[in-house]
CSV table of C-alpha atoms and ligand atoms in Angstrom, one decimal:
chain,number,residue,atom,x,y,z
A,1,MET,CA,-44.9,0.9,-155.2
A,2,LEU,CA,-47.8,3.2,-155.9
A,3,ALA,CA,-51.1,2.2,-154.9
A,4,ALA,CA,-53.3,2.5,-158.1
A,5,ALA,CA,-56.9,1.7,-158.8
A,6,LEU,CA,-58.9,1.8,-161.9
A,7,PRO,CA,-60.5,5.2,-162.3
A,8,ALA,CA,-63.8,3.7,-163.5
A,9,ALA,CA,-65.8,1.4,-161.3
A,10,ALA,CA,-67.3,-0.2,-164.3
A,11,ALA,CA,-64.5,-2.6,-165.3
A,12,GLY,CA,-65.5,-6.1,-164.8
A,13,ALA,CA,-65.0,-9.7,-166.4
A,14,VAL,CA,-67.0,-8.7,-169.5
A,15,PRO,CA,-65.4,-9.3,-173.0
A,16,GLY,CA,-63.3,-6.3,-173.5
A,17,GLY,CA,-63.2,-5.3,-169.6
A,18,VAL,CA,-60.8,-5.6,-167.0
A,19,ALA,CA,-60.9,-8.7,-164.3
A,20,LYS,CA,-59.1,-7.9,-161.1
A,21,VAL,CA,-58.2,-11.2,-159.1
A,22,ARG,CA,-56.6,-11.0,-155.6
A,23,VAL,CA,-53.2,-12.8,-155.1
A,24,GLU,CA,-50.4,-13.0,-152.6
A,25,ASN,CA,-47.2,-11.1,-152.7
A,26,GLY,CA,-44.9,-12.6,-155.4
A,27,ALA,CA,-47.5,-13.8,-157.7
A,28,GLN,CA,-46.9,-14.6,-161.4
A,29,ALA,CA,-49.9,-15.0,-163.3
A,30,THR,CA,-50.7,-16.1,-166.8
A,31,LEU,CA,-54.0,-16.2,-168.9
A,32,ASP,CA,-53.9,-18.2,-172.2
A,33,GLY,CA,-50.1,-18.3,-172.0
A,34,ASN,CA,-49.6,-14.5,-171.7
A,35,ARG,CA,-48.2,-13.0,-168.8
A,36,VAL,CA,-50.9,-10.7,-166.8
A,37,LEU,CA,-50.2,-7.5,-165.0
A,38,VAL,CA,-49.7,-8.0,-161.1
A,39,MET,CA,-49.5,-4.9,-158.8
A,40,ARG,CA,-50.0,-3.8,-155.3
A,41,GLU,CA,-53.3,-1.9,-154.4
A,42,SER,CA,-54.2,-0.1,-151.2
A,43,LYS,CA,-55.6,-3.5,-150.1
A,44,GLY,CA,-53.3,-5.9,-151.1
A,45,TRP,CA,-51.7,-7.4,-154.3
A,46,VAL,CA,-54.1,-8.0,-157.4
A,47,ALA,CA,-53.5,-9.7,-160.9
A,48,ILE,CA,-55.5,-7.2,-163.5
A,49,ALA,CA,-56.4,-9.3,-166.4
A,50,GLY,CA,-57.7,-8.0,-169.9
A,51,VAL,CA,-60.7,-10.3,-170.8
A,52,PRO,CA,-60.4,-10.7,-174.8
A,53,LEU,CA,-63.3,-9.4,-177.0
A,54,SER,CA,-63.8,-12.7,-178.0
A,55,ALA,CA,-64.7,-14.3,-174.8
A,56,ALA,CA,-68.2,-15.5,-174.6
A,57,PRO,CA,-70.5,-14.7,-171.7
A,58,GLY,CA,-70.5,-17.7,-169.1
A,59,GLU,CA,-67.0,-18.8,-170.4
A,60,LYS,CA,-64.5,-19.6,-167.6
A,61,LEU,CA,-60.9,-18.0,-168.1
A,62,SER,CA,-58.4,-19.9,-165.9
A,63,LEU,CA,-55.7,-17.6,-164.4
A,64,GLN,CA,-52.8,-19.4,-163.6
A,65,VAL,CA,-50.8,-18.1,-160.6
A,66,ARG,CA,-47.3,-19.4,-159.8
A,67,TYR,CA,-45.4,-18.3,-156.4
A,68,PRO,CA,-41.9,-18.1,-155.8
A,69,ASP,CA,-42.0,-21.2,-153.3
A,70,GLN,CA,-43.4,-23.5,-156.1
A,71,ARG,CA,-47.1,-23.1,-154.9
A,72,PHE,CA,-49.3,-23.0,-158.0
A,73,LYS,CA,-53.0,-21.9,-158.0
A,74,GLN,CA,-55.7,-21.9,-160.8
A,75,LEU,CA,-58.3,-19.3,-160.2
A,76,GLU,CA,-61.2,-19.2,-162.2
A,77,ILE,CA,-62.7,-15.8,-164.2
A,78,THR,CA,-66.3,-16.2,-165.2
A,79,VAL,CA,-67.0,-13.8,-168.3
A,80,THR,CA,-70.3,-12.1,-167.8
A,81,ARG,CA,-72.4,-10.4,-170.6
A,82,LYS,CA,-72.0,-7.1,-172.1
A,83,LYS,CA,-74.0,-6.3,-175.4
A,84,TYR,CA,-71.9,-4.3,-178.2
A,85,PRO,CA,-73.6,-3.0,-181.0
A,86,SER,CA,-73.2,-4.5,-184.4
A,87,GLN,CA,-74.0,-2.9,-187.6
A,88,ARG,CA,-75.0,-4.5,-191.3
A,89,LEU,CA,-73.5,-2.6,-194.1
A,90,SER,CA,-73.6,-3.4,-197.9
A,91,VAL,CA,-70.6,-2.2,-199.9
A,92,PRO,CA,-69.5,-3.0,-203.4
A,93,ARG,CA,-67.5,-5.9,-203.5
A,94,ASP,CA,-64.1,-4.4,-204.7
A,95,GLN,CA,-64.4,-1.9,-201.6
A,96,ALA,CA,-65.1,-4.6,-199.1
A,97,GLU,CA,-62.2,-7.0,-200.2
A,98,LEU,CA,-58.5,-6.7,-200.1
A,99,ASP,CA,-56.7,-7.7,-203.5
A,100,PRO,CA,-54.0,-10.5,-203.0
A,101,GLU,CA,-51.1,-7.9,-202.7
A,102,GLN,CA,-52.9,-6.0,-200.0
A,103,MET,CA,-54.0,-9.2,-198.3
A,104,LYS,CA,-50.4,-10.5,-198.2
A,105,ARG,CA,-49.4,-7.0,-196.5
A,106,TYR,CA,-52.1,-7.2,-194.1
A,107,GLU,CA,-51.0,-10.8,-193.0
A,108,GLN,CA,-47.5,-9.8,-192.4
A,109,GLU,CA,-48.6,-6.5,-190.5
A,110,ARG,CA,-51.0,-8.8,-188.4
A,111,GLU,CA,-48.1,-11.1,-187.4
A,112,HIS,CA,-46.0,-8.0,-186.8
A,113,LEU,CA,-48.4,-6.5,-184.6
A,114,GLN,CA,-49.5,-9.6,-182.7
A,115,GLU,CA,-45.5,-9.9,-181.9
A,116,VAL,CA,-45.4,-6.4,-180.5
A,117,LEU,CA,-48.7,-6.6,-178.5
A,118,ARG,CA,-46.8,-9.9,-176.6
A,119,THR,CA,-44.3,-7.4,-175.3
A,120,PHE,CA,-44.1,-7.9,-171.3
A,121,SER,CA,-41.6,-5.9,-169.3
A,122,GLU,CA,-41.4,-6.6,-165.6
A,123,SER,CA,-41.6,-3.2,-164.1
A,124,PRO,CA,-45.2,-2.3,-163.2
A,125,PRO,CA,-46.8,0.7,-164.2
A,126,ALA,CA,-46.6,3.6,-162.1
A,127,SER,CA,-50.4,4.1,-162.6
A,128,LEU,CA,-53.0,2.5,-164.3
A,129,ALA,CA,-55.0,5.8,-164.8
A,130,MET,CA,-54.3,7.1,-168.5
A,131,ARG,CA,-54.4,10.7,-169.5
A,132,GLU,CA,-56.5,11.9,-172.5
A,133,PRO,CA,-54.2,11.6,-175.4
A,134,VAL,CA,-56.2,14.4,-177.4
A,135,SER,CA,-59.2,16.1,-176.1
A,136,GLY,CA,-62.3,15.7,-178.5
A,137,ARG,CA,-65.6,13.9,-178.8
A,138,ARG,CA,-65.1,10.2,-177.9
A,139,SER,CA,-67.0,7.4,-179.8
A,140,GLY,CA,-68.3,4.9,-177.7
A,141,SER,CA,-67.5,2.2,-180.5
A,142,PHE,CA,-65.4,0.1,-178.6
A,143,GLY,CA,-66.2,-3.5,-179.3
A,144,SER,CA,-68.8,-2.6,-181.9
A,145,ARG,CA,-69.0,-5.1,-185.0
A,146,ARG,CA,-69.4,-4.4,-188.4
A,147,ILE,CA,-71.0,-7.0,-190.7
A,148,ILE,CA,-70.1,-6.2,-194.3
A,149,ASN,CA,-72.0,-7.9,-196.9
A,150,GLY,CA,-73.1,-10.7,-194.4
A,151,GLU,CA,-69.6,-11.2,-193.2
A,152,PRO,CA,-68.7,-10.3,-189.4
A,153,ARG,CA,-65.3,-8.3,-189.3
A,154,SER,CA,-63.1,-8.1,-186.3
A,155,PRO,CA,-64.7,-5.9,-183.5
A,156,HIS,CA,-63.3,-2.5,-183.1
A,157,SER,CA,-60.4,-2.6,-180.8
A,158,GLY,CA,-60.3,1.0,-179.5
A,159,MET,CA,-61.7,4.4,-179.0
A,160,ASP,CA,-62.1,6.9,-181.7
A,161,ILE,CA,-61.4,10.6,-180.5
A,162,ALA,CA,-62.4,13.2,-183.2
A,163,ALA,CA,-60.0,16.1,-183.3
A,164,ASP,CA,-58.7,18.4,-186.3
A,165,ASN,CA,-55.8,17.1,-188.4
A,166,GLY,CA,-52.3,18.0,-186.7
A,167,THR,CA,-53.8,18.2,-183.3
A,168,PRO,CA,-50.7,17.1,-181.0
A,169,ILE,CA,-51.1,13.6,-179.3
A,170,ALA,CA,-50.1,13.1,-175.8
A,171,ALA,CA,-48.8,9.8,-174.4
A,172,ALA,CA,-51.6,8.6,-172.1
A,173,ASN,CA,-48.8,7.4,-169.6
A,174,ALA,CA,-45.4,7.2,-168.8
A,175,GLY,CA,-43.6,4.4,-170.9
A,176,ARG,CA,-41.3,3.4,-173.7
A,177,VAL,CA,-42.0,3.4,-177.5
A,178,ILE,CA,-42.0,-0.3,-178.7
A,179,ASP,CA,-43.2,0.1,-182.2
A,180,VAL,CA,-43.5,3.1,-184.9
A,181,GLY,CA,-45.0,1.9,-188.2
A,182,GLU,CA,-47.2,2.6,-191.2
A,183,TYR,CA,-49.9,0.0,-191.5
A,184,LEU,CA,-52.6,-0.9,-194.1
A,185,PHE,CA,-55.6,-0.2,-191.8
A,186,LEU,CA,-54.1,1.7,-188.7
A,187,GLY,CA,-51.9,4.1,-190.8
A,188,ARG,CA,-49.2,5.9,-189.0
A,189,THR,CA,-48.9,4.2,-185.4
A,190,VAL,CA,-47.0,4.4,-182.3
A,191,ILE,CA,-47.2,1.8,-179.7
A,192,LEU,CA,-46.1,2.4,-176.0
A,193,ASP,CA,-45.2,-0.1,-173.2
A,194,HIS,CA,-46.4,1.0,-169.7
A,195,GLY,CA,-45.0,-2.0,-167.9
A,196,GLN,CA,-46.3,-5.4,-167.2
A,197,GLY,CA,-48.3,-5.8,-170.6
A,198,LEU,CA,-50.3,-2.6,-170.2
A,199,LEU,CA,-49.8,-1.0,-173.7
A,200,SER,CA,-51.3,2.1,-175.6
A,201,LEU,CA,-51.9,2.3,-179.4
A,202,TYR,CA,-52.3,5.6,-181.4
A,203,ALA,CA,-53.2,5.2,-184.9
A,204,HIS,CA,-54.2,7.2,-188.3
A,205,LEU,CA,-51.5,9.9,-187.3
A,206,SER,CA,-50.4,12.6,-189.8
A,207,GLU,CA,-46.9,12.7,-188.3
A,208,VAL,CA,-45.0,10.7,-185.8
A,209,ASN,CA,-42.9,12.4,-183.1
A,210,ALA,CA,-41.6,9.4,-181.5
A,211,ALA,CA,-38.6,6.9,-182.1
A,212,PRO,CA,-38.3,3.1,-181.3
A,213,ALA,CA,-36.8,2.5,-177.9
A,214,GLU,CA,-37.4,6.0,-176.7
A,215,THR,CA,-38.6,6.5,-173.1
A,216,VAL,CA,-41.4,9.0,-172.7
A,217,ALA,CA,-43.2,10.8,-169.9
A,218,ALA,CA,-46.9,11.0,-169.7
A,219,GLY,CA,-48.0,13.9,-171.8
A,220,LYS,CA,-45.0,13.8,-174.0
A,221,ILE,CA,-46.1,14.7,-177.6
A,222,ILE,CA,-45.7,11.6,-179.6
A,223,GLY,CA,-47.3,12.5,-183.0
A,224,LYS,CA,-50.3,14.3,-184.5
A,225,VAL,CA,-53.9,13.4,-185.4
A,226,GLY,CA,-54.3,12.5,-189.0
A,227,THR,CA,-56.2,10.3,-191.6
A,228,SER,CA,-53.2,7.9,-192.5
A,229,GLY,CA,-54.3,4.1,-193.0
A,230,ARG,CA,-58.1,3.5,-193.3
A,231,ALA,CA,-59.7,6.6,-191.8
A,232,THR,CA,-62.9,8.3,-193.2
A,233,GLY,CA,-62.1,11.8,-191.4
A,234,PRO,CA,-59.2,13.3,-189.0
A,235,HIS,CA,-59.6,11.3,-185.7
A,236,LEU,CA,-57.0,9.2,-183.2
A,237,HIS,CA,-57.8,5.5,-182.8
A,238,PHE,CA,-56.7,4.9,-179.2
A,239,SER,CA,-56.4,1.3,-178.0
A,240,ILE,CA,-55.5,0.0,-174.7
A,241,TYR,CA,-54.1,-3.7,-174.3
A,242,LEU,CA,-53.6,-6.0,-171.2
A,243,ASN,CA,-52.0,-9.3,-171.5
A,244,THR,CA,-52.5,-8.8,-175.5
A,245,ALA,CA,-56.4,-8.3,-175.1
A,246,ALA,CA,-57.7,-5.0,-176.2
A,247,VAL,CA,-59.7,-3.5,-173.4
A,248,ASP,CA,-62.0,-0.4,-173.5
A,249,PRO,CA,-60.1,2.7,-173.0
A,250,ALA,CA,-63.1,4.3,-171.4
A,251,TYR,CA,-62.1,2.2,-167.9
A,252,PHE,CA,-58.8,4.1,-167.8
A,253,LEU,CA,-59.7,7.5,-168.7
A,254,GLY,CA,-62.4,8.2,-166.4
A,255,ALA,CA,-65.4,10.4,-166.8
A,256,THR,CA,-66.2,12.0,-170.5
A,257,PRO,CA,-65.2,15.7,-170.4
B,1,ZN,ZN1,-60.9,3.4,-184.4
């Protein structure tokens, strides 16, 4: 197996961050009932857990580790603080709320996407390093929260990369296409499974060039940049998930070009 380190040293047990916990060979780890990525690094075996954006500073997350010889260990991950920006906006009521039909569609889509995000395949990713899916200006808005008419919305679960309409989007890592859909907020979307719960999501596409169950190499073109769904201008919404938690893609991409 390949030794692979996170490209950015800044990762840590912050909300939306990545916590590394040393384990022994053969470990099977879970966090909140979700399997956690376990792989070999140059110095030994590690569990690489995504910390949910909803985790509170000081909160202790319990990583449950099981070994083939029935040994069981509970390891603690203490969440540390990271301040994400929030923005208060006032918008006309009819633009801020979904009508009952949209609400029904949104709920169904949310359930479907949660199911897709629980995908866990046993073979580990070849590498944790992701290549840039499109080059362009990256927003640092991961984790930021909008408070619309006094109501906090879900924090931003990805990175927005500005690029022209029609710009080809490359798979950030080798993987398998586990979802292709068109959603109310995300628009045309592709989700890839890179192994052991490491997933990447590409949204607001103008065109999809990937089919469900297809195996893709890193760099394979899977679609084109667009404005589908709720997007104010052409950009790629790029998310990375570990054990169903959205984590900051910046940790996986290395330095901003
Ligand atoms: Zn976005």
